[in-house]
Amino acid sequence: MKPLIAANWKMNPSSRKEAREIFEGIKKGVKNAKAVVVVCPPSVYLSELKGLALGAQNIYFEEKGAFTGEISAAMLKDLNIEYIITGHSERRKYFNETDELVNKKIKKALQAGLKVIFCIGETAVEKDAEKKYEVLERQLKEGLKGVTRDDSKNISVAYEPVWAIGTGNNCSVEETMSSVLYIRKMLVEMYNREIAEKIRILYGGSVKSDNSGGYIKKAGANGLLVGGASLNPEEFAKIVKSAE
Ligand code: PGA
C-alpha cells in the first residue's frame, strides 16, 4: 500500500496568490513522488488549485437547502474533490463536533463518493488519565457506526494525539506504534482482518521532515497528516520523500 501524505492547511494562507504559490511549490517538489499526495486547502481555494489530489477540510451532512454557511458533499464532488477530513480535534474543540456529527459527515461523504480522512486522538488530560485506548475505541466505533465493509475501503484513519498538534511535541515512534496497532486491532474486530489491513492508518501531530520517516518506517503508519509544515513546500516535499 502506497503511503498517503495529506497536507492540512487549516485556515491558511490569507490570499489566493499565496495559496497558488504554495500549491505550485508543492507540485514541483512532489513531482516524482511514489506516495499519494493530497492537499487540503480552505474550501475557497479548491477550485483554483489543479494538478494534485485535493481534499476539503469539512462538509455538512445534509444534501442541500437552508444551512447558511455550509458546503455539501455533492458540491465538492462536482469540483472533482477526492477527499475530506473529518473528526479533526480543532473542529471537535472549537465547533463542538461530536462523534455523532462526525459519523453523519462520514456517511454522507462516502455516499457521495468522497474518500475520508477520519481523525481520532486523545487529549493531554485523557492521556494523563490513561484513557487513550478508551477514547480511540469510542471515537472509532461511533465515527464508523453503520459504515459498511464495502465503504470502509474509502476511509483512512488519522491518529492525531491532540497534545501533539501544533505544539512541536510530536508523538514518539513507540507510542505511535502502539496506537496504530490498537487501531488496527479495533478495525479487525469491527470489520475483519482482510479489510482492516486495507485501511490506511496515518499519523498526525507536529510532523516535520526530521521526524516523519520514523512513523512510516518504524511505527507502521501508512501515511501522515501534516499541518504547519505543509505550508512550506520544500519542507513538505522532504516529508513526502522521507515516507517512501
Ligand atoms: P500540525 O497539525 O502538523 O501543525 O501539528 C496536524 C493536524 O492538525 O492535522
CSV table of C-alpha atoms and ligand atoms in Angstrom, one decimal:
chain,number,residue,atom,x,y,z
A,1,MET,CA,0.0,0.0,0.0
A,2,LYS,CA,1.4,3.4,-1.0
A,3,PRO,CA,1.8,5.8,1.8
A,4,LEU,CA,-0.7,8.7,1.8
A,5,ILE,CA,0.6,12.1,2.8
A,6,ALA,CA,-2.0,14.8,3.3
A,7,ALA,CA,-1.4,18.5,3.7
A,8,ASN,CA,-3.9,20.2,6.1
A,9,TRP,CA,-3.5,23.9,5.5
A,10,LYS,CA,-6.2,24.7,8.1
A,11,MET,CA,-7.2,28.4,7.8
A,12,ASN,CA,-4.2,29.4,5.8
A,13,PRO,CA,-2.9,31.2,3.7
A,14,SER,CA,-4.8,34.5,3.6
A,15,SER,CA,-4.8,35.1,-0.2
A,16,ARG,CA,-5.3,33.2,-3.4
A,17,LYS,CA,-1.9,34.4,-4.6
A,18,GLU,CA,-0.1,32.7,-1.6
A,19,ALA,CA,-2.3,29.6,-2.0
A,20,ARG,CA,-1.3,29.3,-5.6
A,21,GLU,CA,2.4,29.8,-4.7
A,22,ILE,CA,2.4,27.2,-2.0
A,23,PHE,CA,0.5,24.7,-4.2
A,24,GLU,CA,2.8,25.2,-7.2
A,25,GLY,CA,5.8,24.7,-4.9
A,26,ILE,CA,4.3,21.5,-3.5
A,27,LYS,CA,3.5,20.3,-7.0
A,28,LYS,CA,7.1,20.8,-8.2
A,29,GLY,CA,8.5,19.3,-5.0
A,30,VAL,CA,6.5,16.1,-5.2
A,31,LYS,CA,6.6,15.6,-9.0
A,32,ASN,CA,8.1,12.1,-8.8
A,33,ALA,CA,6.6,11.1,-5.5
A,34,LYS,CA,5.6,7.5,-5.1
A,35,ALA,CA,3.3,8.4,-2.2
A,36,VAL,CA,-0.3,9.5,-2.7
A,37,VAL,CA,-0.2,13.3,-2.0
A,38,VAL,CA,-3.4,15.1,-1.1
A,39,VAL,CA,-3.6,18.9,-0.4
A,40,CYS,CA,-6.5,20.1,1.8
A,41,PRO,CA,-6.7,23.9,1.5
A,42,PRO,CA,-9.5,26.1,2.7
A,43,SER,CA,-12.6,25.5,0.6
A,44,VAL,CA,-12.5,28.9,-1.2
A,45,TYR,CA,-9.2,27.8,-2.9
A,46,LEU,CA,-10.4,24.4,-4.0
A,47,SER,CA,-11.5,25.5,-7.5
A,48,GLU,CA,-8.2,27.5,-8.0
A,49,LEU,CA,-5.8,24.7,-7.5
A,50,LYS,CA,-5.1,22.0,-10.1
A,51,GLY,CA,-2.7,19.1,-10.6
A,52,LEU,CA,-2.7,17.2,-7.3
A,53,ALA,CA,-5.4,15.3,-5.5
A,54,LEU,CA,-7.4,17.7,-3.3
A,55,GLY,CA,-9.3,17.4,-0.1
A,56,ALA,CA,-11.8,19.6,1.8
A,57,GLN,CA,-11.4,20.3,5.5
A,58,ASN,CA,-15.1,20.0,6.2
A,59,ILE,CA,-18.5,19.2,4.8
A,60,TYR,CA,-22.1,19.3,6.1
A,61,PHE,CA,-24.1,16.1,6.2
A,62,GLU,CA,-27.3,17.4,4.7
A,63,GLU,CA,-27.9,17.2,1.0
A,64,LYS,CA,-28.9,20.8,0.3
A,65,GLY,CA,-31.1,23.7,1.5
A,66,ALA,CA,-31.3,26.2,4.3
A,67,PHE,CA,-28.0,25.6,6.1
A,68,THR,CA,-26.3,29.0,5.9
A,69,GLY,CA,-22.5,28.8,5.7
A,70,GLU,CA,-22.3,25.1,4.9
A,71,ILE,CA,-20.8,23.2,2.0
A,72,SER,CA,-22.3,19.9,0.8
A,73,ALA,CA,-20.6,16.7,-0.3
A,74,ALA,CA,-22.2,17.0,-3.8
A,75,MET,CA,-20.7,20.5,-4.3
A,76,LEU,CA,-17.2,19.1,-3.5
A,77,LYS,CA,-17.8,16.1,-5.7
A,78,ASP,CA,-18.8,18.4,-8.6
A,79,LEU,CA,-15.4,20.2,-8.2
A,80,ASN,CA,-13.6,16.9,-8.5
A,81,ILE,CA,-12.5,16.9,-4.9
A,82,GLU,CA,-11.5,13.5,-3.8
A,83,TYR,CA,-11.1,13.6,-0.1
A,84,ILE,CA,-12.5,15.2,3.0
A,85,ILE,CA,-11.1,15.5,6.5
A,86,THR,CA,-13.5,14.8,9.4
A,87,GLY,CA,-13.3,14.4,13.1
A,88,HIS,CA,-10.3,16.8,13.4
A,89,SER,CA,-9.7,17.8,17.0
A,90,GLU,CA,-9.9,21.5,16.2
A,91,ARG,CA,-13.4,21.0,14.9
A,92,ARG,CA,-14.3,18.8,17.8
A,93,LYS,CA,-13.0,21.6,20.2
A,94,TYR,CA,-13.9,24.9,18.5
A,95,PHE,CA,-17.1,23.8,16.7
A,96,ASN,CA,-18.4,21.3,19.2
A,97,GLU,CA,-18.4,18.4,16.7
A,98,THR,CA,-19.5,15.3,18.4
A,99,ASP,CA,-18.8,11.6,17.4
A,100,GLU,CA,-22.4,11.5,16.2
A,101,LEU,CA,-22.0,14.5,13.9
A,102,VAL,CA,-18.6,13.2,12.6
A,103,ASN,CA,-20.4,9.9,11.8
A,104,LYS,CA,-23.1,11.7,9.8
A,105,LYS,CA,-20.5,13.6,7.8
A,106,ILE,CA,-18.5,10.4,7.2
A,107,LYS,CA,-21.6,8.6,5.9
A,108,LYS,CA,-22.6,11.5,3.7
A,109,ALA,CA,-19.2,11.8,2.2
A,110,LEU,CA,-18.9,8.1,1.4
A,111,GLN,CA,-22.4,8.1,-0.1
A,112,ALA,CA,-21.3,10.9,-2.4
A,113,GLY,CA,-18.2,9.0,-3.4
A,114,LEU,CA,-15.6,11.0,-1.4
A,115,LYS,CA,-12.7,9.4,0.4
A,116,VAL,CA,-12.5,10.2,4.1
A,117,ILE,CA,-9.5,11.1,6.3
A,118,PHE,CA,-11.1,10.4,9.7
A,119,CYS,CA,-9.2,11.9,12.7
A,120,ILE,CA,-9.2,10.5,16.1
A,121,GLY,CA,-6.9,11.0,19.1
A,122,GLU,CA,-6.7,11.7,22.9
A,123,THR,CA,-6.2,15.0,24.6
A,124,ALA,CA,-3.4,15.5,27.2
A,125,VAL,CA,-5.9,15.2,30.0
A,126,GLU,CA,-7.2,11.9,28.6
A,127,LYS,CA,-3.6,10.7,28.1
A,128,ASP,CA,-2.7,11.5,31.7
A,129,ALA,CA,-5.8,9.8,33.0
A,130,GLU,CA,-4.7,6.7,31.0
A,131,LYS,CA,-7.8,6.9,28.8
A,132,LYS,CA,-6.1,6.9,25.4
A,133,TYR,CA,-7.3,3.5,24.3
A,134,GLU,CA,-10.8,4.1,25.6
A,135,VAL,CA,-11.0,7.3,23.7
A,136,LEU,CA,-9.7,5.8,20.5
A,137,GLU,CA,-12.1,2.9,20.7
A,138,ARG,CA,-15.1,5.2,21.3
A,139,GLN,CA,-14.2,7.6,18.5
A,140,LEU,CA,-13.6,4.8,16.1
A,141,LYS,CA,-16.8,2.9,16.9
A,142,GLU,CA,-19.0,5.9,17.0
A,143,GLY,CA,-17.4,7.6,14.0
A,144,LEU,CA,-17.7,4.4,11.8
A,145,LYS,CA,-21.1,3.3,13.0
A,146,GLY,CA,-23.1,2.0,10.0
A,147,VAL,CA,-20.1,2.3,7.7
A,148,THR,CA,-20.2,-0.9,5.6
A,149,ARG,CA,-17.3,-3.2,4.8
A,150,ASP,CA,-17.6,-2.1,1.2
A,151,ASP,CA,-17.4,1.6,2.1
A,152,SER,CA,-14.6,1.2,4.6
A,153,LYS,CA,-12.1,0.9,1.8
A,154,ASN,CA,-12.6,4.7,1.3
A,155,ILE,CA,-11.6,5.5,4.8
A,156,SER,CA,-8.2,6.4,6.2
A,157,VAL,CA,-7.9,6.7,10.0
A,158,ALA,CA,-5.6,9.5,11.2
A,159,TYR,CA,-4.2,9.0,14.7
A,160,GLU,CA,-3.7,12.6,15.9
A,161,PRO,CA,-3.0,12.9,19.6
A,162,VAL,CA,-4.4,16.3,20.4
A,163,TRP,CA,-1.4,17.2,22.6
A,164,ALA,CA,0.9,16.7,19.6
A,165,ILE,CA,-0.9,19.0,17.2
A,166,GLY,CA,0.8,22.3,16.5
A,167,THR,CA,2.9,22.0,19.7
A,168,GLY,CA,6.2,20.8,18.3
A,169,ASN,CA,5.8,17.9,20.8
A,170,ASN,CA,5.4,15.1,18.3
A,171,CYS,CA,4.4,11.6,19.5
A,172,SER,CA,7.2,9.1,19.9
A,173,VAL,CA,7.6,6.3,17.4
A,174,GLU,CA,7.0,3.7,20.2
A,175,GLU,CA,3.7,5.3,21.3
A,176,THR,CA,2.5,5.9,17.8
A,177,MET,CA,3.3,2.2,17.1
A,178,SER,CA,1.1,1.1,20.0
A,179,SER,CA,-1.7,3.4,18.9
A,180,VAL,CA,-1.5,2.2,15.3
A,181,LEU,CA,-1.6,-1.5,16.4
A,182,TYR,CA,-4.5,-0.8,18.7
A,183,ILE,CA,-6.5,1.0,15.9
A,184,ARG,CA,-5.7,-1.9,13.5
A,185,LYS,CA,-6.9,-4.4,16.1
A,186,MET,CA,-10.2,-2.4,16.6
A,187,LEU,CA,-10.7,-2.4,12.8
A,188,VAL,CA,-10.2,-6.2,12.7
A,189,GLU,CA,-12.9,-6.5,15.3
A,190,MET,CA,-15.2,-4.1,13.6
A,191,TYR,CA,-14.7,-5.5,10.1
A,192,ASN,CA,-12.3,-8.3,9.5
A,193,ARG,CA,-8.6,-8.8,9.1
A,194,GLU,CA,-8.6,-8.5,5.3
A,195,ILE,CA,-10.5,-5.2,5.3
A,196,ALA,CA,-8.6,-3.8,8.3
A,197,GLU,CA,-5.3,-4.4,6.5
A,198,LYS,CA,-6.5,-2.3,3.6
A,199,ILE,CA,-7.5,0.7,5.7
A,200,ARG,CA,-4.6,3.2,5.9
A,201,ILE,CA,-3.7,4.5,9.4
A,202,LEU,CA,-2.0,7.8,9.3
A,203,TYR,CA,-0.1,9.7,12.0
A,204,GLY,CA,-0.5,13.5,12.5
A,205,GLY,CA,0.8,16.0,15.1
A,206,SER,CA,3.9,18.2,14.6
A,207,VAL,CA,5.2,16.1,11.7
A,208,LYS,CA,8.4,17.6,10.3
A,209,SER,CA,11.0,16.3,7.8
A,210,ASP,CA,13.3,15.3,10.6
A,211,ASN,CA,10.7,13.1,12.4
A,212,SER,CA,8.4,12.0,9.5
A,213,GLY,CA,10.3,8.9,8.2
A,214,GLY,CA,10.1,7.0,11.5
A,215,TYR,CA,6.3,7.0,11.5
A,216,ILE,CA,6.1,5.1,8.3
A,217,LYS,CA,9.3,3.0,8.5
A,218,LYS,CA,9.2,2.1,12.2
A,219,ALA,CA,5.8,2.9,13.7
A,220,GLY,CA,3.9,1.1,11.0
A,221,ALA,CA,1.8,4.1,9.9
A,222,ASN,CA,0.6,4.1,6.3
A,223,GLY,CA,0.8,7.9,5.9
A,224,LEU,CA,0.8,11.3,7.5
A,225,LEU,CA,-1.5,14.2,8.1
A,226,VAL,CA,0.7,17.3,8.1
A,227,GLY,CA,-0.5,20.7,9.3
A,228,GLY,CA,2.0,23.6,9.8
A,229,ALA,CA,4.9,22.0,7.8
A,230,SER,CA,2.6,21.6,4.8
A,231,LEU,CA,2.6,25.4,4.2
A,232,ASN,CA,6.3,25.2,3.4
A,233,PRO,CA,6.6,23.4,0.1
A,234,GLU,CA,10.3,22.4,0.5
A,235,GLU,CA,9.7,21.0,3.9
A,236,PHE,CA,6.5,19.2,2.8
A,237,ALA,CA,8.3,17.7,-0.2
A,238,LYS,CA,11.0,16.4,2.1
A,239,ILE,CA,8.3,14.8,4.3
A,240,VAL,CA,6.8,13.1,1.3
A,241,LYS,CA,10.3,11.8,0.3
A,242,SER,CA,11.0,10.5,3.7
A,243,ALA,CA,7.9,8.4,3.6
A,244,GLU,CA,9.0,6.4,0.5
B,1,PGA,P1,0.4,20.0,12.8
B,1,PGA,O1,-1.1,19.7,12.5
B,1,PGA,O2,1.2,19.3,11.8
B,1,PGA,O3,0.6,21.5,12.6
B,1,PGA,O4,0.7,19.6,14.2
B,1,PGA,C1,-1.5,18.5,12.2
B,1,PGA,C2,-3.0,18.5,12.0
B,1,PGA,O5,-3.7,19.2,12.7
B,1,PGA,O6,-3.6,17.7,11.2
